[in-house]
Every structure is written in C-alpha cells, then in structure tokens.
C-alpha cells in the first residue's frame, strides 16, 4: 500500500537523514500494527461486527479530516471521476472489510496466535497470487519458500485436525487486497478514504439496524468503550500514513523485511501476555513458516544487492 515504490530524497535532505527518518516511520507503522490486537482487547465487550462498523465510520471521519488539513481533498475528487478506479477500490474495500471482521473476531475469541500465523504466511501467499494471477515466474528459492509454507499448513491440518482457517483467511484476503491496490494507481491515504466511504452506507445502516434490534450499538453508557471505538479511526489510518511516508524513503526490500515485526509482536503477546496455548503442532507450523521466511528474505536481499550492484556499475 505504499505511495511510492522506491526511495526518494527530498531536496535539502541527506540520504542518511532520510534513511533514518524512514526507519523510524517504518518502526512506528509496524509497531502500531503489531500492538493492534492489544488495542482491540479494549473493545472486546462489543461484537466484532459492530466494532468493524464503528471502525469504518470513524476511519472515514479521521482520514477525511487528515486529507482536508493537508489540502489533499482534490485527490479524492480525482479518484471519483474515474469509474474504473472506484470499481477497483470497491473490490479492495470488500476484501479489507472482511479482513478487518475476521481480525477483530479472532482477537475477541483469543485466537491471536492464528492472527500472527496469518500475517507471517501473507508474504508467501502474495508470491502465490503473483504466480497464479500475474503469471510471474518464481525463482527456485521462492518455490522452496512457498512449498515449505504449504507443507506447514498441511502439517497443521493433520496434527491439529483441521486447517488454520483464520490464518488462511487473513493471509489470502490481505494478499488479495494488496494485489488489487497494486494494480490500482491511487495513493494510500485517499484510497483508504474512498474504500471506507464505499463501506460507510453498509456500516451506518448496520449500526442503525442494530439499535432498532435493541443492541447497545453506540455504547453511549460506556464512555471508555465509546472512546476506544472512536479511536479505531486513528489506529486504522495513522500507521498507514507512517508507512506511506516510510516507503518513500526506504528500499522496498527493507520494508519487506520489517513487515515481520507486526506478527512477531502478535506472537509474543498471544503467548506471554494472554496465555494462549502454544501446542506442539502450532509451534512446529510456526517453525517451518519462519524457515520459509528466512529463505524468502535471503532471496529478496540477494536480488536487491545484485540489482544495486548492477545499477552502480551502469552509472558513469
């Protein structure tokens, strides 16, 4: 979801300063995404579907305010003038909306380990999407990494008596979302605003119906819960804003390596804070996936170094 695919150094800034700023911004983004399950523990007294409806409403308000302050409203109107782009964002909105729903549901039901596994598997699923949809040719080490991930999931299914459906759903829905956003030429923040706005009638309608059904959908009698629900707009948009700024300053291979920070934090909190049981089957699955990610990361870093060396050699 980056707003740029390569490093760019603003005028007057040194490359080292930009790299340092980019690292801090990326750490902030992935750190916030890593602690997101802890935030949604604050809202676990409300059903996941209502929490996601609030997340959509408050995301529209917060992101819209941010774009207004930054004088970037014209970026929204540019998107809305292009029906094809709006349609593509409608698809990505559905994918991210369902992803949010499963994510929040898993947290409320003490399945954060499965959330962690899903986001560890996600980069490998993205490779698979590239293979199937874009007809990309995989390198030998990429084939090895994907095969190891498939073996880990199969092993989990045999050992645990069923597929880790939460992990797979999160991984595939987010990989699908990332693919749609990759082929949609729109910047991250206005794109998020349009996505959330497309979901807004559904979210607002569901909250209204829930009130009619007698549910406490607005949490007006619980100020702490209401404040946490309002904050879902901030915790949705602010990491994305930091990530977008980081992606303009860092090589994508570095961004790719740092993405494992978030599921690592999920894993640590699930096991050591919330006491979710780490069964041998689950630990074995994680170990194989971690091995696959080592292979994948090594291949990505090697390709990046080779590309950098080739560029340096070609520079007069």
PDB file of C-alpha atoms in Angstrom:
ATOM      1  CA  UNK A   1       0.000   0.000   0.000  1.00  0.00           C
ATOM      2  CA  UNK A   2       2.965   2.322  -0.408  1.00  0.00           C
ATOM      3  CA  UNK A   3       2.557   5.698  -2.064  1.00  0.00           C
ATOM      4  CA  UNK A   4       5.843   5.211  -3.854  1.00  0.00           C
ATOM      5  CA  UNK A   5       7.705   2.144  -4.975  1.00  0.00           C
ATOM      6  CA  UNK A   6      11.222   3.428  -4.432  1.00  0.00           C
ATOM      7  CA  UNK A   7      13.284   5.781  -2.281  1.00  0.00           C
ATOM      8  CA  UNK A   8      13.077   9.480  -2.958  1.00  0.00           C
ATOM      9  CA  UNK A   9      15.154  12.060  -1.161  1.00  0.00           C
ATOM     10  CA  UNK A  10      13.508  15.459  -0.690  1.00  0.00           C
ATOM     11  CA  UNK A  11      15.557  18.482  -1.708  1.00  0.00           C
ATOM     12  CA  UNK A  12      17.921  19.637   1.031  1.00  0.00           C
ATOM     13  CA  UNK A  13      17.885  16.353   2.939  1.00  0.00           C
ATOM     14  CA  UNK A  14      20.790  13.913   3.037  1.00  0.00           C
ATOM     15  CA  UNK A  15      20.254  10.286   2.144  1.00  0.00           C
ATOM     16  CA  UNK A  16      21.345   9.188   5.634  1.00  0.00           C
ATOM     17  CA  UNK A  17      18.851  11.535   7.282  1.00  0.00           C
ATOM     18  CA  UNK A  18      16.101  10.258   5.033  1.00  0.00           C
ATOM     19  CA  UNK A  19      17.054   6.647   5.752  1.00  0.00           C
ATOM     20  CA  UNK A  20      16.983   7.315   9.500  1.00  0.00           C
ATOM     21  CA  UNK A  21      13.605   9.040   9.260  1.00  0.00           C
ATOM     22  CA  UNK A  22      12.266   6.228   7.104  1.00  0.00           C
ATOM     23  CA  UNK A  23      13.385   3.594   9.604  1.00  0.00           C
ATOM     24  CA  UNK A  24      11.692   5.442  12.468  1.00  0.00           C
ATOM     25  CA  UNK A  25       8.487   5.824  10.474  1.00  0.00           C
ATOM     26  CA  UNK A  26       8.504   2.152   9.446  1.00  0.00           C
ATOM     27  CA  UNK A  27       9.116   1.074  13.047  1.00  0.00           C
ATOM     28  CA  UNK A  28       6.223   3.282  14.138  1.00  0.00           C
ATOM     29  CA  UNK A  29       3.910   1.809  11.480  1.00  0.00           C
ATOM     30  CA  UNK A  30       4.747  -1.849  12.078  1.00  0.00           C
ATOM     31  CA  UNK A  31       4.886  -1.304  15.836  1.00  0.00           C
ATOM     32  CA  UNK A  32       1.369   0.124  15.827  1.00  0.00           C
ATOM     33  CA  UNK A  33       0.134  -2.704  13.612  1.00  0.00           C
ATOM     34  CA  UNK A  34       1.876  -5.141  15.963  1.00  0.00           C
ATOM     35  CA  UNK A  35       0.082  -3.783  19.024  1.00  0.00           C
ATOM     36  CA  UNK A  36      -3.282  -3.590  17.254  1.00  0.00           C
ATOM     37  CA  UNK A  37      -4.591  -6.787  18.952  1.00  0.00           C
ATOM     38  CA  UNK A  38      -3.944  -5.133  22.327  1.00  0.00           C
ATOM     39  CA  UNK A  39      -5.990  -2.139  21.228  1.00  0.00           C
ATOM     40  CA  UNK A  40      -8.913  -4.287  20.137  1.00  0.00           C
ATOM     41  CA  UNK A  41      -8.903  -6.020  23.506  1.00  0.00           C
ATOM     42  CA  UNK A  42     -10.313  -2.662  24.702  1.00  0.00           C
ATOM     43  CA  UNK A  43     -13.394  -3.187  22.531  1.00  0.00           C
ATOM     44  CA  UNK A  44     -13.908  -6.927  23.096  1.00  0.00           C
ATOM     45  CA  UNK A  45     -17.109  -6.372  25.096  1.00  0.00           C
ATOM     46  CA  UNK A  46     -18.780  -5.406  21.813  1.00  0.00           C
ATOM     47  CA  UNK A  47     -19.427  -7.873  18.989  1.00  0.00           C
ATOM     48  CA  UNK A  48     -16.844  -7.861  16.197  1.00  0.00           C
ATOM     49  CA  UNK A  49     -19.343  -6.858  13.502  1.00  0.00           C
ATOM     50  CA  UNK A  50     -20.306  -3.726  15.434  1.00  0.00           C
ATOM     51  CA  UNK A  51     -16.659  -2.884  16.144  1.00  0.00           C
ATOM     52  CA  UNK A  52     -15.842  -3.094  12.426  1.00  0.00           C
ATOM     53  CA  UNK A  53     -18.857  -0.922  11.591  1.00  0.00           C
ATOM     54  CA  UNK A  54     -17.509   1.695  14.001  1.00  0.00           C
ATOM     55  CA  UNK A  55     -14.029   1.306  12.507  1.00  0.00           C
ATOM     56  CA  UNK A  56     -15.382   2.144   9.068  1.00  0.00           C
ATOM     57  CA  UNK A  57     -17.348   5.190  10.275  1.00  0.00           C
ATOM     58  CA  UNK A  58     -14.523   6.677  12.323  1.00  0.00           C
ATOM     59  CA  UNK A  59     -11.951   5.907   9.605  1.00  0.00           C
ATOM     60  CA  UNK A  60     -13.954   7.998   7.132  1.00  0.00           C
ATOM     61  CA  UNK A  61     -14.098  10.876   9.604  1.00  0.00           C
ATOM     62  CA  UNK A  62     -10.436  10.756  10.667  1.00  0.00           C
ATOM     63  CA  UNK A  63      -8.935  10.168   7.219  1.00  0.00           C
ATOM     64  CA  UNK A  64     -11.233  12.772   5.699  1.00  0.00           C
ATOM     65  CA  UNK A  65     -10.138  15.305   8.317  1.00  0.00           C
ATOM     66  CA  UNK A  66      -6.472  14.454   7.697  1.00  0.00           C
ATOM     67  CA  UNK A  67      -6.818  14.959   3.929  1.00  0.00           C
ATOM     68  CA  UNK A  68      -8.720  18.200   4.497  1.00  0.00           C
ATOM     69  CA  UNK A  69      -5.999  19.580   6.798  1.00  0.00           C
ATOM     70  CA  UNK A  70      -3.314  18.552   4.286  1.00  0.00           C
ATOM     71  CA  UNK A  71      -5.254  20.182   1.416  1.00  0.00           C
ATOM     72  CA  UNK A  72      -5.461  16.861  -0.420  1.00  0.00           C
ATOM     73  CA  UNK A  73      -9.226  16.710  -0.982  1.00  0.00           C
ATOM     74  CA  UNK A  74      -8.603  17.119  -4.711  1.00  0.00           C
ATOM     75  CA  UNK A  75      -7.049  13.633  -4.700  1.00  0.00           C
ATOM     76  CA  UNK A  76     -10.424  12.207  -3.672  1.00  0.00           C
ATOM     77  CA  UNK A  77     -12.280  14.030  -6.432  1.00  0.00           C
ATOM     78  CA  UNK A  78      -9.722  12.807  -8.970  1.00  0.00           C
ATOM     79  CA  UNK A  79     -10.479   9.217  -7.915  1.00  0.00           C
ATOM     80  CA  UNK A  80     -14.241   9.734  -8.044  1.00  0.00           C
ATOM     81  CA  UNK A  81     -14.001  10.991 -11.638  1.00  0.00           C
ATOM     82  CA  UNK A  82     -12.708   7.581 -12.725  1.00  0.00           C
ATOM     83  CA  UNK A  83     -15.433   4.884 -12.503  1.00  0.00           C
ATOM     84  CA  UNK A  84     -12.975   2.064 -13.183  1.00  0.00           C
ATOM     85  CA  UNK A  85     -10.793   3.141 -10.281  1.00  0.00           C
ATOM     86  CA  UNK A  86     -13.816   3.427  -7.993  1.00  0.00           C
ATOM     87  CA  UNK A  87     -14.877  -0.077  -9.004  1.00  0.00           C
ATOM     88  CA  UNK A  88     -11.414  -1.432  -8.225  1.00  0.00           C
ATOM     89  CA  UNK A  89     -11.464   0.268  -4.836  1.00  0.00           C
ATOM     90  CA  UNK A  90     -14.898  -1.249  -4.261  1.00  0.00           C
ATOM     91  CA  UNK A  91     -13.331  -4.701  -4.631  1.00  0.00           C
ATOM     92  CA  UNK A  92     -10.443  -3.816  -2.327  1.00  0.00           C
ATOM     93  CA  UNK A  93     -12.908  -2.327   0.166  1.00  0.00           C
ATOM     94  CA  UNK A  94     -14.814  -5.626   0.350  1.00  0.00           C
ATOM     95  CA  UNK A  95     -11.577  -7.565   0.854  1.00  0.00           C
ATOM     96  CA  UNK A  96     -10.236  -5.303   3.599  1.00  0.00           C
ATOM     97  CA  UNK A  97     -13.657  -5.084   5.274  1.00  0.00           C
ATOM     98  CA  UNK A  98     -13.898  -8.863   5.583  1.00  0.00           C
ATOM     99  CA  UNK A  99     -10.238  -8.982   6.669  1.00  0.00           C
ATOM    100  CA  UNK A 100     -10.994  -6.491   9.465  1.00  0.00           C
ATOM    101  CA  UNK A 101     -14.001  -8.542  10.559  1.00  0.00           C
ATOM    102  CA  UNK A 102     -12.058 -11.804  10.865  1.00  0.00           C
ATOM    103  CA  UNK A 103      -9.150  -9.974  12.542  1.00  0.00           C
ATOM    104  CA  UNK A 104     -11.332  -8.417  15.251  1.00  0.00           C
ATOM    105  CA  UNK A 105     -13.346 -11.622  15.711  1.00  0.00           C
ATOM    106  CA  UNK A 106     -10.144 -13.632  16.210  1.00  0.00           C
ATOM    107  CA  UNK A 107      -8.870 -11.195  18.840  1.00  0.00           C
ATOM    108  CA  UNK A 108     -12.162 -11.269  20.727  1.00  0.00           C
ATOM    109  CA  UNK A 109     -12.071 -15.069  20.704  1.00  0.00           C
ATOM    110  CA  UNK A 110      -8.471 -15.431  21.972  1.00  0.00           C
ATOM    111  CA  UNK A 111      -7.054 -16.605  18.640  1.00  0.00           C
ATOM    112  CA  UNK A 112      -4.244 -14.089  18.279  1.00  0.00           C
ATOM    113  CA  UNK A 113      -1.742 -16.873  17.509  1.00  0.00           C
ATOM    114  CA  UNK A 114      -3.741 -17.637  14.375  1.00  0.00           C
ATOM    115  CA  UNK A 115      -3.679 -13.931  13.511  1.00  0.00           C
ATOM    116  CA  UNK A 116       0.108 -13.973  13.890  1.00  0.00           C
ATOM    117  CA  UNK A 117       0.458 -17.046  11.684  1.00  0.00           C
ATOM    118  CA  UNK A 118      -1.768 -15.466   9.042  1.00  0.00           C
ATOM    119  CA  UNK A 119       0.430 -12.398   8.709  1.00  0.00           C
ATOM    120  CA  UNK A 120       3.617 -14.469   8.715  1.00  0.00           C
ATOM    121  CA  UNK A 121       2.191 -16.516   5.833  1.00  0.00           C
ATOM    122  CA  UNK A 122       0.905 -13.444   3.956  1.00  0.00           C
ATOM    123  CA  UNK A 123       4.136 -12.595   2.017  1.00  0.00           C
ATOM    124  CA  UNK A 124       4.294 -16.163   0.730  1.00  0.00           C
ATOM    125  CA  UNK A 125       0.633 -16.068  -0.278  1.00  0.00           C
ATOM    126  CA  UNK A 126       1.374 -12.854  -2.178  1.00  0.00           C
ATOM    127  CA  UNK A 127       4.013 -14.768  -4.157  1.00  0.00           C
ATOM    128  CA  UNK A 128       1.374 -17.399  -4.943  1.00  0.00           C
ATOM    129  CA  UNK A 129      -1.060 -14.703  -6.107  1.00  0.00           C
ATOM    130  CA  UNK A 130       1.641 -13.346  -8.421  1.00  0.00           C
ATOM    131  CA  UNK A 131       2.183 -16.832  -9.818  1.00  0.00           C
ATOM    132  CA  UNK A 132      -1.498 -17.578 -10.450  1.00  0.00           C
ATOM    133  CA  UNK A 133      -2.870 -14.148 -11.393  1.00  0.00           C
ATOM    134  CA  UNK A 134       0.101 -12.344 -12.936  1.00  0.00           C
ATOM    135  CA  UNK A 135       1.754 -15.459 -14.388  1.00  0.00           C
ATOM    136  CA  UNK A 136       5.007 -14.482 -12.724  1.00  0.00           C
ATOM    137  CA  UNK A 137       7.945 -16.865 -12.877  1.00  0.00           C
ATOM    138  CA  UNK A 138       9.123 -17.904  -9.431  1.00  0.00           C
ATOM    139  CA  UNK A 139      12.798 -18.235  -8.636  1.00  0.00           C
ATOM    140  CA  UNK A 140      13.995 -21.539  -7.116  1.00  0.00           C
ATOM    141  CA  UNK A 141      14.247 -20.129  -3.585  1.00  0.00           C
ATOM    142  CA  UNK A 142      10.746 -18.649  -3.893  1.00  0.00           C
ATOM    143  CA  UNK A 143       9.437 -22.077  -4.898  1.00  0.00           C
ATOM    144  CA  UNK A 144      11.170 -23.543  -1.858  1.00  0.00           C
ATOM    145  CA  UNK A 145       9.664 -20.943   0.489  1.00  0.00           C
ATOM    146  CA  UNK A 146       6.128 -21.415  -0.869  1.00  0.00           C
ATOM    147  CA  UNK A 147       6.477 -25.215  -0.722  1.00  0.00           C
ATOM    148  CA  UNK A 148       7.619 -25.017   2.894  1.00  0.00           C
ATOM    149  CA  UNK A 149       4.602 -22.858   3.746  1.00  0.00           C
ATOM    150  CA  UNK A 150       2.210 -25.284   2.042  1.00  0.00           C
ATOM    151  CA  UNK A 151       3.826 -28.178   3.912  1.00  0.00           C
ATOM    152  CA  UNK A 152       3.454 -26.290   7.221  1.00  0.00           C
ATOM    153  CA  UNK A 153      -0.262 -25.669   6.623  1.00  0.00           C
ATOM    154  CA  UNK A 154      -0.815 -29.314   5.655  1.00  0.00           C
ATOM    155  CA  UNK A 155       1.054 -30.453   8.747  1.00  0.00           C
ATOM    156  CA  UNK A 156      -1.069 -28.159  10.906  1.00  0.00           C
ATOM    157  CA  UNK A 157      -4.211 -29.637   9.349  1.00  0.00           C
ATOM    158  CA  UNK A 158      -3.070 -33.190  10.150  1.00  0.00           C
ATOM    159  CA  UNK A 159      -1.718 -32.508  13.633  1.00  0.00           C
ATOM    160  CA  UNK A 160      -4.489 -30.195  14.793  1.00  0.00           C
ATOM    161  CA  UNK A 161      -7.312 -31.968  12.971  1.00  0.00           C
ATOM    162  CA  UNK A 162      -8.239 -29.050  10.732  1.00  0.00           C
ATOM    163  CA  UNK A 163      -6.926 -26.208   8.626  1.00  0.00           C
ATOM    164  CA  UNK A 164      -5.970 -22.953  10.396  1.00  0.00           C
ATOM    165  CA  UNK A 165      -8.826 -21.189   8.638  1.00  0.00           C
ATOM    166  CA  UNK A 166      -8.428 -17.883  10.482  1.00  0.00           C
ATOM    167  CA  UNK A 167      -4.766 -17.677   9.434  1.00  0.00           C
ATOM    168  CA  UNK A 168      -5.511 -18.649   5.842  1.00  0.00           C
ATOM    169  CA  UNK A 169      -8.446 -16.272   5.569  1.00  0.00           C
ATOM    170  CA  UNK A 170      -6.394 -13.343   6.849  1.00  0.00           C
ATOM    171  CA  UNK A 171      -3.443 -14.206   4.615  1.00  0.00           C
ATOM    172  CA  UNK A 172      -5.463 -14.666   1.408  1.00  0.00           C
ATOM    173  CA  UNK A 173      -7.823 -11.729   1.967  1.00  0.00           C
ATOM    174  CA  UNK A 174      -4.938  -9.352   2.632  1.00  0.00           C
ATOM    175  CA  UNK A 175      -2.896 -10.726  -0.264  1.00  0.00           C
ATOM    176  CA  UNK A 176      -5.927 -10.202  -2.499  1.00  0.00           C
ATOM    177  CA  UNK A 177      -6.338  -6.692  -1.136  1.00  0.00           C
ATOM    178  CA  UNK A 178      -2.657  -5.933  -1.754  1.00  0.00           C
ATOM    179  CA  UNK A 179      -2.954  -7.222  -5.330  1.00  0.00           C
ATOM    180  CA  UNK A 180      -5.978  -5.047  -6.115  1.00  0.00           C
ATOM    181  CA  UNK A 181      -4.261  -1.999  -4.620  1.00  0.00           C
ATOM    182  CA  UNK A 182      -1.098  -2.822  -6.595  1.00  0.00           C
ATOM    183  CA  UNK A 183      -2.977  -2.614  -9.893  1.00  0.00           C
ATOM    184  CA  UNK A 184      -4.996   0.446  -8.825  1.00  0.00           C
ATOM    185  CA  UNK A 185      -2.966   3.636  -9.419  1.00  0.00           C
ATOM    186  CA  UNK A 186      -4.042   5.507  -6.306  1.00  0.00           C
ATOM    187  CA  UNK A 187      -2.144   6.820  -3.296  1.00  0.00           C
ATOM    188  CA  UNK A 188      -2.602   5.035   0.018  1.00  0.00           C
ATOM    189  CA  UNK A 189      -4.455   7.573   2.170  1.00  0.00           C
ATOM    190  CA  UNK A 190      -7.059   8.866  -0.324  1.00  0.00           C
ATOM    191  CA  UNK A 191      -7.513   5.271  -1.442  1.00  0.00           C
ATOM    192  CA  UNK A 192      -8.329   4.258   2.134  1.00  0.00           C
ATOM    193  CA  UNK A 193     -10.792   7.136   2.390  1.00  0.00           C
ATOM    194  CA  UNK A 194     -12.647   6.051  -0.745  1.00  0.00           C
ATOM    195  CA  UNK A 195     -12.656   2.401   0.388  1.00  0.00           C
ATOM    196  CA  UNK A 196     -14.068   3.281   3.799  1.00  0.00           C
ATOM    197  CA  UNK A 197     -16.587   5.659   2.208  1.00  0.00           C
ATOM    198  CA  UNK A 198     -17.836   2.900  -0.076  1.00  0.00           C
ATOM    199  CA  UNK A 199     -18.392   0.727   3.004  1.00  0.00           C
ATOM    200  CA  UNK A 200     -19.905   3.590   5.018  1.00  0.00           C
ATOM    201  CA  UNK A 201     -23.579   3.113   3.980  1.00  0.00           C
ATOM    202  CA  UNK A 202     -23.359  -0.571   4.932  1.00  0.00           C
ATOM    203  CA  UNK A 203     -21.697   0.220   8.264  1.00  0.00           C
ATOM    204  CA  UNK A 204     -24.057   3.070   9.127  1.00  0.00           C
ATOM    205  CA  UNK A 205     -27.080   1.012   8.106  1.00  0.00           C
ATOM    206  CA  UNK A 206     -25.950  -1.932  10.214  1.00  0.00           C
ATOM    207  CA  UNK A 207     -25.427   0.263  13.265  1.00  0.00           C
ATOM    208  CA  UNK A 208     -28.893   1.753  12.749  1.00  0.00           C
ATOM    209  CA  UNK A 209     -30.496  -1.683  12.418  1.00  0.00           C
ATOM    210  CA  UNK A 210     -28.630  -2.920  15.491  1.00  0.00           C
ATOM    211  CA  UNK A 211     -30.059  -0.032  17.501  1.00  0.00           C
ATOM    212  CA  UNK A 212     -33.547  -0.930  16.224  1.00  0.00           C
ATOM    213  CA  UNK A 213     -32.940  -4.533  17.306  1.00  0.00           C
ATOM    214  CA  UNK A 214     -32.204  -3.337  20.835  1.00  0.00           C
ATOM    215  CA  UNK A 215     -28.422  -3.717  20.764  1.00  0.00           C
ATOM    216  CA  UNK A 216     -26.189  -1.211  22.504  1.00  0.00           C
ATOM    217  CA  UNK A 217     -24.503  -0.358  19.217  1.00  0.00           C
ATOM    218  CA  UNK A 218     -23.289   3.122  20.185  1.00  0.00           C
ATOM    219  CA  UNK A 219     -22.010   2.336  23.710  1.00  0.00           C
ATOM    220  CA  UNK A 220     -23.248   5.707  24.947  1.00  0.00           C
ATOM    221  CA  UNK A 221     -23.454   4.337  28.502  1.00  0.00           C
ATOM    222  CA  UNK A 222     -19.782   3.294  28.444  1.00  0.00           C
ATOM    223  CA  UNK A 223     -17.539   6.332  27.782  1.00  0.00           C
ATOM    224  CA  UNK A 224     -14.316   4.287  27.821  1.00  0.00           C
ATOM    225  CA  UNK A 225     -15.642   1.860  25.201  1.00  0.00           C
ATOM    226  CA  UNK A 226     -17.032   4.697  23.081  1.00  0.00           C
ATOM    227  CA  UNK A 227     -13.655   6.463  23.177  1.00  0.00           C
ATOM    228  CA  UNK A 228     -11.911   3.241  22.137  1.00  0.00           C
ATOM    229  CA  UNK A 229     -14.361   2.824  19.253  1.00  0.00           C
ATOM    230  CA  UNK A 230     -13.746   6.393  18.115  1.00  0.00           C
ATOM    231  CA  UNK A 231     -10.019   5.679  18.260  1.00  0.00           C
ATOM    232  CA  UNK A 232     -10.360   2.864  15.726  1.00  0.00           C
ATOM    233  CA  UNK A 233     -10.258   5.519  13.008  1.00  0.00           C
ATOM    234  CA  UNK A 234      -6.912   6.752  14.306  1.00  0.00           C
ATOM    235  CA  UNK A 235      -5.336   3.283  14.712  1.00  0.00           C
ATOM    236  CA  UNK A 236      -6.503   2.391  11.207  1.00  0.00           C
ATOM    237  CA  UNK A 237      -5.177   5.476   9.435  1.00  0.00           C
ATOM    238  CA  UNK A 238      -2.149   6.640  11.417  1.00  0.00           C
ATOM    239  CA  UNK A 239       0.037   3.526  10.833  1.00  0.00           C
ATOM    240  CA  UNK A 240      -0.817   3.691   7.128  1.00  0.00           C
ATOM    241  CA  UNK A 241       0.244   7.351   6.985  1.00  0.00           C
ATOM    242  CA  UNK A 242       3.557   6.474   8.685  1.00  0.00           C
ATOM    243  CA  UNK A 243       4.057   3.502   6.361  1.00  0.00           C
ATOM    244  CA  UNK A 244       3.435   5.599   3.264  1.00  0.00           C
ATOM    245  CA  UNK A 245       5.995   8.163   4.404  1.00  0.00           C
ATOM    246  CA  UNK A 246       8.498   5.392   5.215  1.00  0.00           C
ATOM    247  CA  UNK A 247       8.048   3.715   1.835  1.00  0.00           C
ATOM    248  CA  UNK A 248       9.111   6.947   0.098  1.00  0.00           C
ATOM    249  CA  UNK A 249      12.409   6.873   1.988  1.00  0.00           C
ATOM    250  CA  UNK A 250      13.390   3.194   2.233  1.00  0.00           C
ATOM    251  CA  UNK A 251      14.206   0.466  -0.307  1.00  0.00           C
ATOM    252  CA  UNK A 252      11.266  -1.900  -0.644  1.00  0.00           C
ATOM    253  CA  UNK A 253      13.420  -4.868   0.386  1.00  0.00           C
ATOM    254  CA  UNK A 254      13.952  -3.175   3.768  1.00  0.00           C
ATOM    255  CA  UNK A 255      10.232  -2.506   4.088  1.00  0.00           C
ATOM    256  CA  UNK A 256       9.625  -6.161   3.253  1.00  0.00           C
ATOM    257  CA  UNK A 257      11.988  -7.398   5.963  1.00  0.00           C
ATOM    258  CA  UNK A 258      10.469  -5.096   8.585  1.00  0.00           C
ATOM    259  CA  UNK A 259       6.955  -6.389   7.947  1.00  0.00           C
ATOM    260  CA  UNK A 260       7.670  -9.393  10.201  1.00  0.00           C
ATOM    261  CA  UNK A 261       7.779  -7.098  13.229  1.00  0.00           C
ATOM    262  CA  UNK A 262       3.983  -6.927  13.489  1.00  0.00           C
ATOM    263  CA  UNK A 263       3.208 -10.697  13.531  1.00  0.00           C
ATOM    264  CA  UNK A 264       6.198 -11.203  15.855  1.00  0.00           C
ATOM    265  CA  UNK A 265       4.585  -8.820  18.346  1.00  0.00           C
ATOM    266  CA  UNK A 266       1.266 -10.643  17.869  1.00  0.00           C
ATOM    267  CA  UNK A 267       3.005 -13.931  18.685  1.00  0.00           C
ATOM    268  CA  UNK A 268       4.752 -12.584  21.793  1.00  0.00           C
ATOM    269  CA  UNK A 269       1.585 -11.041  23.211  1.00  0.00           C
ATOM    270  CA  UNK A 270      -0.537 -14.106  22.462  1.00  0.00           C
ATOM    271  CA  UNK A 271       1.834 -16.497  24.256  1.00  0.00           C
ATOM    272  CA  UNK A 272       3.382 -14.406  27.028  1.00  0.00           C
ATOM    273  CA  UNK A 273       0.644 -11.893  27.872  1.00  0.00           C
ATOM    274  CA  UNK A 274      -2.665 -13.548  27.051  1.00  0.00           C
ATOM    275  CA  UNK A 275      -1.502 -17.111  27.693  1.00  0.00           C
ATOM    276  CA  UNK A 276      -2.818 -18.698  24.512  1.00  0.00           C
ATOM    277  CA  UNK A 277      -1.681 -22.356  24.424  1.00  0.00           C
ATOM    278  CA  UNK A 278       1.262 -22.990  22.105  1.00  0.00           C
ATOM    279  CA  UNK A 279       0.665 -26.617  21.177  1.00  0.00           C
ATOM    280  CA  UNK A 280       3.454 -28.695  19.595  1.00  0.00           C
ATOM    281  CA  UNK A 281       1.569 -28.744  16.290  1.00  0.00           C
ATOM    282  CA  UNK A 282       1.260 -24.957  16.290  1.00  0.00           C
ATOM    283  CA  UNK A 283       4.900 -24.450  17.282  1.00  0.00           C
ATOM    284  CA  UNK A 284       6.011 -26.838  14.532  1.00  0.00           C
ATOM    285  CA  UNK A 285       3.947 -24.911  11.992  1.00  0.00           C
ATOM    286  CA  UNK A 286       5.461 -21.612  13.084  1.00  0.00           C
ATOM    287  CA  UNK A 287       8.996 -23.019  12.920  1.00  0.00           C
ATOM    288  CA  UNK A 288       8.536 -24.201   9.338  1.00  0.00           C
ATOM    289  CA  UNK A 289       6.956 -20.880   8.332  1.00  0.00           C
ATOM    290  CA  UNK A 290       9.831 -18.985   9.961  1.00  0.00           C
ATOM    291  CA  UNK A 291      12.253 -21.152   7.998  1.00  0.00           C
ATOM    292  CA  UNK A 292      10.360 -20.367   4.791  1.00  0.00           C
ATOM    293  CA  UNK A 293      10.545 -16.646   5.576  1.00  0.00           C
ATOM    294  CA  UNK A 294      14.306 -16.890   6.133  1.00  0.00           C
ATOM    295  CA  UNK A 295      14.638 -18.431   2.657  1.00  0.00           C
ATOM    296  CA  UNK A 296      12.320 -15.806   1.151  1.00  0.00           C
ATOM    297  CA  UNK A 297      14.102 -12.905   2.879  1.00  0.00           C
ATOM    298  CA  UNK A 298      17.533 -14.165   1.866  1.00  0.00           C
ATOM    299  CA  UNK A 299      16.415 -14.421  -1.756  1.00  0.00           C
ATOM    300  CA  UNK A 300      14.910 -10.911  -1.683  1.00  0.00           C
ATOM    301  CA  UNK A 301      18.033  -9.417  -0.108  1.00  0.00           C
ATOM    302  CA  UNK A 302      20.306 -11.199  -2.582  1.00  0.00           C
ATOM    303  CA  UNK A 303      18.268  -9.913  -5.532  1.00  0.00           C
ATOM    304  CA  UNK A 304      18.299  -6.387  -4.097  1.00  0.00           C
ATOM    305  CA  UNK A 305      22.086  -6.415  -3.650  1.00  0.00           C
ATOM    306  CA  UNK A 306      22.578  -7.730  -7.191  1.00  0.00           C
ATOM    307  CA  UNK A 307      20.258  -5.047  -8.588  1.00  0.00           C
ATOM    308  CA  UNK A 308      22.050  -2.317  -6.608  1.00  0.00           C
ATOM    309  CA  UNK A 309      25.445  -3.537  -7.813  1.00  0.00           C
ATOM    310  CA  UNK A 310      24.217  -3.579 -11.427  1.00  0.00           C
ATOM    311  CA  UNK A 311      22.908  -0.026 -11.113  1.00  0.00           C
ATOM    312  CA  UNK A 312      26.220   1.138  -9.605  1.00  0.00           C
ATOM    313  CA  UNK A 313      28.174  -0.496 -12.417  1.00  0.00           C
ATOM    314  CA  UNK A 314      25.954   1.134 -15.035  1.00  0.00           C
ATOM    315  CA  UNK A 315      26.372   4.615 -13.530  1.00  0.00           C
ATOM    316  CA  UNK A 316      29.075   6.595 -15.357  1.00  0.00           C
TER     317      UNK A 316
END
